[in-house]
Coordinates of C-alpha atoms in Angstrom, one line a residue:
Chain A
M241 CA -24.6 49.7 -70.6
P242 CA -27.2 49.0 -68.2
E243 CA -27.1 45.3 -69.0
E244 CA -23.4 45.3 -68.9
N245 CA -23.5 47.4 -65.8
G246 CA -26.4 45.4 -64.6
N247 CA -24.6 42.1 -64.8
G248 CA -22.8 43.2 -61.8
K249 CA -19.5 41.8 -62.8
N250 CA -17.8 45.1 -63.3
G251 CA -19.3 46.8 -60.3
N252 CA -18.9 43.9 -58.1
R253 CA -15.3 43.5 -59.1
V254 CA -14.7 47.1 -58.1
G255 CA -16.6 46.6 -54.9
L256 CA -14.6 43.5 -54.0
L257 CA -11.4 45.2 -54.6
E258 CA -12.5 48.1 -52.5
R259 CA -13.5 45.8 -49.8
V260 CA -10.3 43.9 -49.9
K261 CA -8.4 47.1 -49.9
A262 CA -10.3 48.4 -46.9
G263 CA -9.9 45.1 -45.1
V264 CA -6.2 44.9 -45.6
K265 CA -5.9 48.5 -44.5
E266 CA -7.8 47.6 -41.4
D267 CA -5.6 44.6 -40.8
V268 CA -2.4 46.7 -41.2
Q269 CA -3.9 49.2 -38.9
S270 CA -4.6 46.6 -36.3
L271 CA -1.1 45.3 -36.6
K272 CA 0.2 48.7 -36.0
T273 CA -2.0 49.6 -33.0
D274 CA -3.7 46.4 -31.5
M275 CA -0.7 44.1 -31.6
P276 CA 1.7 46.4 -29.8
A277 CA -1.0 47.2 -27.3
K278 CA -1.7 43.6 -26.7
A279 CA 2.0 42.7 -26.6
K280 CA 2.6 45.5 -24.1
E281 CA -0.2 44.3 -22.0
Q282 CA 1.0 40.6 -22.1
I283 CA 4.6 41.5 -21.4
E284 CA 3.3 43.5 -18.5
G285 CA 1.4 40.4 -17.4
L286 CA 4.6 38.2 -17.7
K287 CA 6.3 40.3 -15.1
D288 CA 4.2 38.3 -12.6
P289 CA 4.5 34.8 -14.0
T290 CA 2.4 33.4 -11.1
K291 CA -0.7 34.8 -12.9
T292 CA -0.1 32.9 -16.1
Q293 CA -2.4 30.1 -17.0
V294 CA 0.6 27.6 -17.2
F295 CA 1.7 28.6 -13.7
T296 CA -1.7 28.5 -12.1
S297 CA -2.4 25.1 -13.7
I298 CA 0.6 23.7 -12.0
F299 CA 0.4 25.5 -8.7
R300 CA -3.1 25.7 -7.7
H301 CA -2.9 28.4 -5.1
K302 CA -1.5 31.9 -4.7
H303 CA 1.9 32.6 -3.5
D304 CA 1.5 35.7 -1.4
D305 CA 3.2 35.3 2.0
T306 CA 0.1 34.4 4.0
P307 CA -0.3 31.6 6.5
R308 CA -2.9 30.1 4.2
N309 CA -0.6 29.9 1.3
R310 CA 2.3 28.5 3.4
A311 CA 0.0 25.7 4.5
L312 CA -1.3 25.1 0.9
G313 CA 2.3 25.0 -0.4
V314 CA 2.8 21.9 1.6
L315 CA -0.7 20.4 1.4
S316 CA -1.3 20.8 -2.3
N317 CA 2.1 19.2 -3.3
V318 CA 2.1 15.4 -3.6
F319 CA 5.7 15.1 -2.4
L320 CA 5.5 17.6 0.4
H321 CA 2.1 16.5 1.7
L322 CA 3.9 13.8 3.6
H323 CA 4.4 16.6 6.0
P324 CA 1.7 18.3 8.0
A325 CA 1.1 21.9 7.4
K326 CA 2.2 22.9 10.8
I327 CA 4.4 21.2 13.4
N328 CA 5.4 21.8 17.0
R329 CA 7.9 24.6 17.2
D330 CA 10.5 22.4 18.9
A331 CA 10.1 19.5 16.5
V332 CA 12.5 21.2 14.0
R333 CA 15.4 21.2 16.6
Y334 CA 18.0 19.0 15.0
S335 CA 19.8 18.5 18.3
Y336 CA 16.7 16.4 19.1
T337 CA 16.0 14.9 15.7
W338 CA 19.5 14.5 14.3
G339 CA 17.8 14.4 10.9
M340 CA 19.0 10.9 10.2
G341 CA 15.8 9.4 9.0
G342 CA 15.4 12.1 6.4
I343 CA 19.1 11.8 5.4
T344 CA 18.6 8.0 5.0
F345 CA 15.7 8.6 2.6
Y346 CA 17.7 11.2 0.7
L347 CA 20.6 8.8 0.4
F348 CA 18.1 6.2 -0.9
I349 CA 17.1 8.6 -3.6
V350 CA 20.7 9.4 -4.5
L351 CA 21.4 5.6 -4.6
T352 CA 18.4 5.0 -6.9
F353 CA 19.6 7.8 -9.2
T354 CA 23.2 6.8 -9.4
G355 CA 22.2 3.1 -9.5
V356 CA 20.0 3.5 -12.5
L357 CA 22.8 5.3 -14.3
L358 CA 25.2 2.5 -13.4
M359 CA 22.8 0.0 -14.8
F360 CA 23.3 1.5 -18.2
Y361 CA 26.9 0.3 -18.2
Y362 CA 26.7 -3.0 -16.4
H363 CA 26.0 -6.5 -17.5
P364 CA 25.4 -9.0 -14.7
S365 CA 27.4 -11.8 -16.3
K366 CA 30.7 -13.4 -15.4
V367 CA 32.3 -12.4 -18.7
Q368 CA 31.3 -8.8 -18.7
A369 CA 30.8 -7.6 -15.1
F370 CA 34.4 -6.9 -14.1
R371 CA 35.2 -5.4 -17.5
D372 CA 32.2 -3.2 -17.3
V373 CA 33.5 -1.8 -14.0
L374 CA 36.9 -1.2 -15.5
Y375 CA 35.3 0.5 -18.5
L376 CA 33.2 2.5 -16.2
E377 CA 36.2 3.7 -14.2
H378 CA 38.4 4.5 -17.2
D379 CA 36.3 5.4 -20.2
V380 CA 32.8 6.5 -19.2
P381 CA 32.6 10.2 -18.6
F382 CA 32.2 10.7 -14.9
G383 CA 31.9 6.9 -14.5
K384 CA 34.4 6.8 -11.7
L385 CA 32.6 9.6 -9.8
L386 CA 29.3 7.8 -10.4
R387 CA 30.6 4.5 -9.0
N388 CA 32.3 6.2 -6.0
M389 CA 29.2 8.1 -5.2
H390 CA 27.0 5.0 -5.3
R391 CA 29.4 3.1 -3.0
W392 CA 29.9 5.9 -0.4
A393 CA 26.3 6.8 -0.4
A394 CA 25.6 3.1 0.4
H395 CA 28.0 3.1 3.3
L396 CA 26.7 6.4 4.5
M397 CA 23.1 5.1 4.4
V398 CA 24.0 2.2 6.7
I399 CA 25.5 4.6 9.2
A400 CA 22.6 7.0 8.9
V401 CA 20.1 4.1 9.5
W402 CA 22.0 3.0 12.6
L403 CA 22.2 6.6 14.0
H404 CA 18.5 7.0 13.2
M405 CA 17.6 3.9 15.2
F406 CA 19.9 5.0 18.0
R407 CA 18.1 8.3 18.3
V408 CA 14.7 6.7 18.2
F409 CA 15.7 4.4 21.0
L410 CA 17.3 7.1 23.2
T411 CA 14.2 9.3 22.9
G412 CA 11.9 6.4 23.6
S413 CA 10.1 7.1 20.4
Y414 CA 9.2 3.4 19.9
K415 CA 6.8 3.6 22.8
K416 CA 3.0 3.6 22.5
P417 CA 1.6 4.3 20.0
R418 CA 4.6 3.9 17.7
E419 CA 5.4 0.2 18.4
F420 CA 4.4 -1.0 15.0
N421 CA 6.4 1.6 13.2
W422 CA 9.5 0.6 15.1
N423 CA 9.0 -2.8 13.7
I424 CA 8.8 -1.5 10.2
G425 CA 12.0 0.4 10.9
V426 CA 13.8 -2.8 12.0
L427 CA 12.8 -4.5 8.8
L428 CA 14.0 -1.4 6.8
L429 CA 17.3 -1.7 8.7
V430 CA 17.6 -5.4 7.6
F431 CA 16.8 -4.5 4.0
T432 CA 19.3 -1.7 4.0
L433 CA 22.0 -4.1 5.0
L434 CA 20.8 -6.6 2.5
L435 CA 20.8 -4.0 -0.3
S436 CA 24.4 -3.1 0.6
F437 CA 25.4 -6.7 0.8
T438 CA 23.9 -7.8 -2.5
G439 CA 25.6 -4.9 -4.2
Y440 CA 29.0 -6.0 -2.8
L441 CA 29.3 -8.9 -5.2
L442 CA 28.4 -7.0 -8.4
P443 CA 31.9 -5.6 -9.4
D444 CA 32.9 -9.3 -9.4
D445 CA 36.3 -8.6 -7.9
Q446 CA 38.1 -10.5 -5.2
L447 CA 36.8 -8.2 -2.4
G448 CA 33.1 -8.8 -3.3
F449 CA 33.6 -12.4 -4.2
W450 CA 35.2 -13.4 -0.9
A451 CA 32.9 -11.2 1.2
V452 CA 29.9 -12.9 -0.3
T453 CA 31.5 -16.3 0.0
V454 CA 32.2 -15.7 3.7
G455 CA 28.7 -14.3 4.1
T456 CA 26.8 -17.1 2.3
N457 CA 28.9 -19.9 3.8
M458 CA 27.1 -19.1 7.0
A459 CA 23.9 -20.2 5.3
R460 CA 25.3 -23.7 5.1
A461 CA 25.1 -23.9 8.8
T462 CA 21.4 -22.9 9.0
P463 CA 19.7 -25.2 11.5
L464 CA 17.4 -27.6 9.6
L465 CA 17.8 -25.9 6.2
G466 CA 21.6 -26.0 5.7
H467 CA 23.6 -29.1 4.9
E468 CA 26.2 -28.4 7.6
G469 CA 23.7 -27.0 10.1
P470 CA 22.2 -28.8 13.1
F471 CA 19.7 -31.5 11.9
G472 CA 20.3 -30.5 8.3
K473 CA 21.6 -33.9 7.2
M474 CA 18.7 -35.6 8.8
L475 CA 16.3 -33.6 6.7
G476 CA 18.2 -34.6 3.6
M477 CA 20.1 -31.4 3.0
T478 CA 23.0 -31.5 0.6
P479 CA 25.1 -28.7 -0.9
Y480 CA 22.7 -28.9 -3.9
N481 CA 19.4 -28.4 -2.3
D482 CA 19.9 -26.4 0.9
V483 CA 19.1 -22.8 1.6
R484 CA 22.6 -21.6 0.4
F485 CA 21.9 -23.2 -2.9
G486 CA 18.7 -21.3 -3.1
L487 CA 20.5 -18.0 -2.3
L488 CA 23.3 -18.5 -4.8
G489 CA 21.5 -20.5 -7.5
G490 CA 24.4 -23.0 -7.2
S491 CA 26.8 -24.6 -4.8
I492 CA 29.4 -22.0 -5.4
V493 CA 29.4 -18.2 -5.9
D494 CA 29.3 -18.1 -9.7
A495 CA 27.3 -16.7 -12.6
N496 CA 23.9 -17.5 -11.1
A497 CA 24.9 -15.9 -7.8
L498 CA 25.9 -12.8 -9.7
L499 CA 22.6 -12.6 -11.5
R500 CA 20.6 -13.3 -8.4
S501 CA 22.3 -10.7 -6.4
Y502 CA 21.9 -8.2 -9.3
I503 CA 18.2 -8.8 -9.4
W504 CA 17.7 -8.7 -5.7
H505 CA 19.9 -5.5 -5.6
C506 CA 18.3 -3.6 -8.4
I507 CA 14.7 -4.8 -8.4
G508 CA 13.6 -7.1 -5.6
I509 CA 14.8 -5.4 -2.4
P510 CA 14.3 -1.8 -3.6
I511 CA 10.6 -2.6 -4.3
V512 CA 10.1 -4.2 -1.0
A513 CA 12.0 -1.5 0.8
S514 CA 10.0 1.2 -1.0
V515 CA 6.8 -0.3 0.1
L516 CA 8.0 -0.5 3.7
M517 CA 9.2 3.1 3.4
I518 CA 5.7 4.2 2.3
V519 CA 4.2 2.4 5.3
H520 CA 7.0 3.9 7.6
F521 CA 6.3 7.5 6.6
W522 CA 2.6 7.0 6.6
R523 CA 2.7 5.7 10.1
V524 CA 4.9 8.5 11.3
R525 CA 2.0 10.8 10.5
K526 CA -0.7 8.5 11.6
D527 CA 1.0 7.8 14.9
G528 CA 1.0 11.5 15.7
G529 CA 4.0 12.9 13.9
I530 CA 7.5 13.1 15.4
S531 CA 7.6 11.9 18.9
G532 CA 9.0 15.0 20.4
P533 CA 10.6 16.9 21.9
A534 CA 7.8 16.1 24.3
P535 CA 7.2 17.7 27.7
V536 CA 9.0 15.7 30.3
M537 CA 6.9 13.4 32.4
L538 CA 7.3 12.9 36.2
T539 CA 7.5 9.6 37.9
S540 CA 4.3 10.3 39.8
E541 CA 2.5 10.8 36.5
A542 CA 3.8 7.6 35.0
D543 CA 0.7 5.5 35.4
K544 CA -1.9 8.1 34.5
P545 CA -1.3 9.2 30.9
R546 CA -2.1 12.8 30.2
R547 CA -3.6 12.0 26.9
K548 CA -5.8 9.0 26.6
V549 CA -4.6 6.6 24.0
E550 CA -7.1 4.2 22.5
Chain B
M273 CA 55.1 0.3 15.8
D274 CA 54.3 -0.3 12.2
W275 CA 52.7 3.0 11.1
R276 CA 52.5 1.9 7.5
Q277 CA 50.4 -1.1 8.4
L278 CA 48.2 1.0 10.6
W279 CA 47.8 3.6 7.8
E280 CA 47.0 0.9 5.2
I281 CA 44.2 -0.5 7.4
C282 CA 42.7 2.9 8.3
S283 CA 42.9 4.3 4.8
A284 CA 41.6 1.2 3.0
P285 CA 38.6 2.8 1.2
D286 CA 36.0 0.4 2.7
N287 CA 37.3 1.0 6.2
V288 CA 36.9 4.7 6.0
P289 CA 33.2 4.6 6.9
I290 CA 34.2 3.0 10.2
V291 CA 36.9 5.5 10.8
G292 CA 34.1 8.1 10.3
L293 CA 31.6 6.2 12.3
I294 CA 33.7 6.3 15.5
P295 CA 33.8 10.2 15.9
L296 CA 30.2 10.4 14.7
L297 CA 29.0 8.0 17.3
I298 CA 31.0 9.7 20.0
F299 CA 29.5 13.0 19.0
Y300 CA 26.0 11.8 19.0
I301 CA 26.4 10.0 22.3
Y302 CA 27.7 13.3 23.7
L303 CA 24.8 15.2 22.2
A304 CA 22.2 12.8 23.6
W305 CA 23.9 12.7 27.0
K306 CA 24.0 16.5 27.2
Q307 CA 20.2 16.7 26.5
A308 CA 19.5 13.8 28.9
K309 CA 21.4 15.5 31.6
A310 CA 19.5 18.8 31.1
N311 CA 16.2 17.0 31.1
D312 CA 17.1 14.9 34.2
E313 CA 17.9 18.1 36.0
L314 CA 14.6 19.7 35.0
I315 CA 12.8 16.5 36.1
G316 CA 14.6 16.6 39.4
E317 CA 13.5 20.2 39.9
L318 CA 9.9 19.6 39.0
E319 CA 9.7 16.5 41.2
T320 CA 10.7 18.6 44.3
S321 CA 8.3 21.5 43.6
P322 CA 4.8 20.4 42.6
A323 CA 3.7 24.0 42.2
M324 CA 6.3 24.6 39.5
A325 CA 5.4 21.3 37.9
K326 CA 1.8 22.5 37.4
T327 CA 2.8 25.7 35.5
H328 CA 6.1 24.7 33.8
H329 CA 6.1 24.0 30.1
R330 CA 8.3 21.0 30.8
K331 CA 11.0 21.5 28.3
T332 CA 14.6 22.7 28.7
W333 CA 14.1 25.1 25.8
P334 CA 12.7 28.5 26.5
F335 CA 9.0 29.1 25.9
R336 CA 7.0 32.2 26.7
P337 CA 3.3 32.7 26.8
G338 CA 2.3 34.3 23.6
W339 CA 4.8 32.4 21.5
Q340 CA 3.1 30.2 18.9
K341 CA 3.2 26.6 19.8
E342 CA 3.2 25.5 16.2
I343 CA 5.1 26.8 13.2
H344 CA 4.7 26.3 9.5
V345 CA 6.5 23.4 7.8
W346 CA 7.1 25.7 4.9
P347 CA 9.6 27.2 5.4
F348 CA 10.8 26.2 8.9
L349 CA 11.1 22.5 8.4
L350 CA 11.6 22.3 4.6
R351 CA 14.5 24.7 4.7
I352 CA 16.3 22.4 7.1
E353 CA 15.6 19.3 5.0
F354 CA 16.7 21.2 1.9
L355 CA 19.9 22.3 3.6
A356 CA 20.6 18.8 4.9
A357 CA 20.2 17.4 1.4
I358 CA 22.7 20.0 0.0
I359 CA 25.2 19.3 2.8
V360 CA 24.9 15.5 2.3
T361 CA 25.4 16.0 -1.4
I362 CA 28.5 18.1 -0.9
I363 CA 30.0 15.6 1.5
L364 CA 29.3 12.8 -1.0
M365 CA 30.7 14.8 -3.9
V366 CA 33.9 15.6 -2.0
W367 CA 34.2 12.1 -0.7
S368 CA 33.7 10.6 -4.2
I369 CA 36.2 12.9 -5.8
T370 CA 38.9 12.4 -3.3
L371 CA 38.5 8.7 -2.5
S372 CA 37.9 5.9 -5.0
A373 CA 35.8 2.8 -4.4
P374 CA 37.9 -0.3 -4.0
L375 CA 38.4 -2.6 -6.9
E376 CA 40.6 -5.7 -6.5
E377 CA 41.7 -8.3 -9.0
P378 CA 38.9 -10.1 -10.9
S379 CA 37.3 -12.7 -8.7
N380 CA 39.2 -15.9 -8.5
P381 CA 37.8 -18.9 -6.5
N382 CA 41.3 -20.5 -6.5
L383 CA 43.0 -17.6 -4.8
T384 CA 41.6 -17.1 -1.2
M385 CA 41.9 -13.6 0.2
N386 CA 43.6 -13.6 3.6
P387 CA 42.0 -12.3 5.6
A388 CA 38.7 -12.8 3.8
K389 CA 36.4 -10.2 5.4
A390 CA 32.7 -9.7 5.1
P391 CA 31.5 -6.1 4.4
W392 CA 32.3 -3.9 7.4
Y393 CA 28.8 -3.8 8.8
F394 CA 28.8 -7.6 9.2
L395 CA 32.2 -7.9 10.8
G396 CA 30.7 -8.1 14.3
L397 CA 29.0 -11.3 13.3
Q398 CA 32.2 -12.5 11.6
E399 CA 34.0 -11.8 14.8
M400 CA 31.5 -14.0 16.6
L401 CA 32.6 -16.9 14.5
V402 CA 35.7 -17.0 16.7
Y403 CA 33.6 -17.9 19.7
F404 CA 30.6 -19.7 18.2
D405 CA 29.9 -22.2 15.4
P406 CA 28.5 -20.7 12.2
W407 CA 25.0 -21.8 12.9
I408 CA 24.9 -19.6 16.0
A409 CA 27.0 -16.7 14.8
G410 CA 25.7 -16.6 11.2
V411 CA 22.1 -17.6 11.5
V412 CA 20.7 -17.8 15.1
M413 CA 22.4 -14.6 16.3
P414 CA 21.2 -12.3 13.5
T415 CA 17.7 -13.8 13.8
L416 CA 17.7 -13.1 17.6
I417 CA 19.0 -9.6 17.0
I418 CA 16.2 -8.8 14.6
V419 CA 13.5 -10.4 16.7
G420 CA 15.0 -8.9 19.8
L421 CA 14.9 -5.4 18.4
M422 CA 11.3 -6.0 17.2
V423 CA 10.0 -7.1 20.7
I424 CA 11.6 -4.0 22.4
P425 CA 8.4 -1.8 22.2
Y426 CA 6.3 -4.6 23.5
I427 CA 8.4 -5.5 26.5
D428 CA 9.4 -2.0 27.5
T429 CA 6.4 -1.1 29.7
N430 CA 8.0 2.0 31.1
P431 CA 5.8 5.0 30.0
L432 CA 8.4 7.5 31.0
G433 CA 11.0 9.0 28.6
S434 CA 8.8 9.0 25.5
G435 CA 9.8 11.8 23.3
Y436 CA 12.7 13.2 25.2
Y437 CA 16.3 12.3 26.1
T438 CA 16.7 11.0 29.7
W439 CA 18.9 8.7 31.6
K440 CA 17.5 8.6 35.1
Q441 CA 14.0 7.5 34.0
R442 CA 15.2 4.7 31.7
K443 CA 18.5 3.4 33.1
F444 CA 17.8 -0.2 32.4
A445 CA 16.6 0.2 28.9
I446 CA 19.2 2.7 27.8
G447 CA 22.0 0.8 29.5
T448 CA 21.0 -2.4 27.8
F449 CA 20.7 -0.9 24.4
M450 CA 24.0 1.0 24.7
F451 CA 25.7 -2.3 25.8
G452 CA 24.2 -4.1 22.8
F453 CA 24.8 -1.4 20.2
V454 CA 28.1 0.2 21.3
I455 CA 29.9 -2.8 22.9
L456 CA 28.5 -5.8 21.1
W457 CA 27.8 -4.4 17.7
V458 CA 30.1 -1.4 17.0
A459 CA 33.1 -2.5 19.1
M460 CA 33.1 -5.9 17.5
I461 CA 33.0 -4.3 14.1
I462 CA 36.0 -2.2 15.1
I463 CA 37.9 -5.3 16.3
G464 CA 37.0 -7.1 13.1
T465 CA 38.2 -4.2 11.0
F466 CA 41.3 -2.9 12.7
I467 CA 42.5 -5.8 14.8
R468 CA 41.9 -9.0 12.9
G469 CA 44.6 -9.8 10.4
P470 CA 45.6 -12.9 8.3
G471 CA 44.1 -16.1 9.6
W472 CA 41.7 -13.9 11.6
Q473 CA 44.4 -13.6 14.2
W474 CA 44.7 -10.8 16.7
F475 CA 47.1 -8.1 15.6
W476 CA 47.3 -4.9 17.8
P477 CA 47.0 -1.6 15.9
G478 CA 50.4 -0.9 14.4
Q479 CA 51.6 -4.5 14.6
T480 CA 52.7 -5.9 11.2
W481 CA 50.5 -8.5 9.7
D482 CA 52.5 -11.7 9.7
H483 CA 51.0 -14.1 7.2
N484 CA 53.1 -17.0 8.6
R485 CA 52.3 -16.4 12.2
L486 CA 51.2 -19.5 14.1
I487 CA 49.4 -19.5 17.4
Y488 CA 49.7 -22.6 19.5
E489 CA 46.4 -22.7 21.3
V490 CA 45.0 -25.8 22.8
N491 CA 41.3 -25.3 23.1
R492 CA 39.4 -27.6 25.4
D493 CA 35.8 -28.3 25.8
L494 CA 34.2 -27.7 29.2
P495 CA 33.1 -31.4 29.6
D496 CA 36.7 -32.5 29.1
L497 CA 37.8 -30.5 32.1
F498 CA 35.4 -32.6 34.2
G499 CA 36.8 -35.8 32.7
L500 CA 33.6 -36.7 30.8
T501 CA 34.2 -38.9 27.8
S502 CA 30.9 -40.5 26.6
N503 CA 28.8 -38.5 24.2
L504 CA 25.7 -39.0 26.3
A505 CA 27.4 -37.6 29.4
K506 CA 28.7 -34.6 27.5
A507 CA 25.3 -33.8 26.0
I508 CA 23.6 -34.0 29.4
F509 CA 26.3 -32.1 31.1
G510 CA 26.2 -29.3 28.5
A511 CA 22.4 -29.1 28.7
I512 CA 22.7 -28.7 32.5
V513 CA 25.3 -26.0 32.2
V514 CA 23.4 -24.0 29.6
G515 CA 20.1 -24.6 31.3
G516 CA 21.7 -23.7 34.6
Y517 CA 23.0 -20.5 33.2
Y518 CA 19.5 -19.4 32.2
L519 CA 18.1 -20.5 35.5
A520 CA 20.7 -19.1 37.8
G521 CA 21.2 -16.0 35.7
G522 CA 17.5 -15.6 35.5
F523 CA 17.2 -15.8 39.2
L524 CA 20.0 -13.3 39.7
V525 CA 18.5 -10.8 37.2
H526 CA 15.1 -11.3 38.8
A527 CA 16.5 -10.5 42.2
L528 CA 18.1 -7.3 40.9
F529 CA 15.3 -6.2 38.6
R530 CA 12.7 -6.6 41.3
R531 CA 14.7 -4.4 43.6
Y532 CA 15.9 -1.7 41.2
N533 CA 13.0 -1.5 38.8
P534 CA 10.1 -2.3 41.0
K535 CA 7.6 -0.3 38.9
D536 CA 8.6 -2.0 35.6
Y537 CA 8.5 -5.3 37.3
Q538 CA 5.0 -4.6 38.5
R539 CA 3.8 -3.4 35.1
M540 CA 5.2 -6.3 33.1
S541 CA 3.1 -9.3 32.3
L542 CA 4.6 -12.8 32.8
L543 CA 5.1 -13.1 29.1
Q544 CA 6.8 -9.8 28.7
Y545 CA 9.0 -10.5 31.7
S546 CA 10.1 -13.9 30.4
I547 CA 10.8 -12.6 26.9
M548 CA 12.8 -9.8 28.3
M549 CA 14.7 -12.3 30.5
F550 CA 15.5 -14.6 27.6
F551 CA 16.9 -11.9 25.3
W552 CA 18.8 -10.2 28.1
L553 CA 20.4 -13.4 29.3
T554 CA 21.2 -14.5 25.7
M555 CA 22.8 -11.1 25.0
V556 CA 24.9 -11.3 28.2
A557 CA 25.9 -14.9 27.3
L558 CA 27.9 -13.5 24.4
P559 CA 30.6 -11.7 26.4
L560 CA 30.6 -14.6 28.9
K561 CA 31.3 -17.1 26.2
M562 CA 34.1 -14.8 24.9
L563 CA 35.5 -14.6 28.4
L564 CA 35.5 -18.4 28.6
R565 CA 37.5 -18.6 25.4
L566 CA 39.9 -15.8 26.0
A567 CA 40.7 -16.6 29.7
F568 CA 40.3 -20.3 29.8
N569 CA 40.7 -21.5 26.2
I570 CA 37.3 -23.2 26.3
K571 CA 35.8 -24.0 22.9
Y572 CA 32.5 -25.7 23.6
V573 CA 30.3 -25.8 26.6
W574 CA 27.7 -28.1 25.3
I575 CA 28.6 -31.0 22.9
T576 CA 26.0 -33.1 21.2
P577 CA 26.2 -35.3 18.1
W578 CA 24.2 -32.7 16.2
F579 CA 25.3 -29.3 17.3
N580 CA 27.8 -27.7 19.7
V581 CA 27.4 -24.6 21.7

């Protein structure tokens, strides 16, 4: 029937089926041939992961062993770009540098890491503090290791800071143009000691309590600002308004002192010290990198500098 | 000889850092001294032959023409930093596994620890409490140490010895710093840690700590020795003695400094010179006051109604 045929339903139906059939066939065929080929190609590509989009988006330069890439590896990395791309060949001699500044910074990182973990288990209150330390030592997995590591890293950091300063002095590295950075360093030394000292009280045991008592009792004797210090009484200082009261938040080492040293230890001083560290590292670069090992200077050349310093 | 007592002190967990600090410090002093000696020998050689001074690369390490003067940070510096971090981590791990951080009884304000010691790095200052009143030992001295360290770069006008170890070119600066750091800071810490026992009394290493030991010491004040009794006379006398120390000491140091450090003396401005004098004399006053106490049992030199020195 032309009309029936002509209405197109039948014919179209057949045509659609054919088309679908053919299309599915094509799809199956492509699964059989294209996919394996693509997969093969892409697996082949994965053999060099440095060419993947993910990789190149993270590391924005090639990694062939060329001088250019060695330099870019340092310069295009936010953490490593504290370093210059190249340094004097003798500047890596650790008999000269002792590496103590770097070790100090690394210990600061270790202390931040272990310190944050310790904060999860510690409440700075008189009721809880000591129990928390006991809990940490006996029940928390690796809690004892964590606490030990925090303590020894702190002691080690104090020693490393001293040795760093000792080296910097012995090599005359505070001299022009590094005077200002030496001063930042002295402040960092003070903050390192204060960090360690404020942490001493936190276990709330006899050792910390009496160490901090002895330490802060000295503040009573501050001239002008302490109630037992020279001229303190004349300025109206009492145990309840002098500088020691301000440090402890009370006239004795008690709950407020615990809270204050906790906040100084975990927030206040680390922030200030971090800012100073940023300045310290920045100035090492700006003042011309590590001071040496420099060529020795003769007495006759002492008053005519080789390189003119502005 | 009480070995047990000695062991107890040396193995107290918080004293271990100082036990470690002593060999570390000795090692690093040796390392610095070795390099200073080598540099001083090179300097001596170059001073005598100007021809060599013109061509020499001026370091004790070898350098040949053609060698690159600069090397890449990656890998040559970064590998050292990476290794150092690993080594420090290993040391910390072993230390933390083998030795536990101290934890005493819960804090108890009614039970005084004897001896009650500050953290080890402040024991030098605590030791000074024997010889000075708290306002000096605990407040003025730390302030002077910090300020004193900070002025160092501004009063050291010697351009030599910047960036290399040397002794001969910086005898005064290095001698002073070694005295301050090794003798006045570290040695005092060692005394405070290992020698001071109950009642902050002196116990030789290996001597048993006796909590009931009494020491009969009659400390006198310097004005008493001269028979001064009135407050006014004592105050004036003390001011004269302390002022006299700075004047006479200053004159002596001036005489020596001028002779042995003529170039530094010439380079220094009046302000730099007087700041250097003040800090130097104040530092030397420390062992002098200790000597007065230990040898002559003198407690105060200067007595006023407000403060004593």
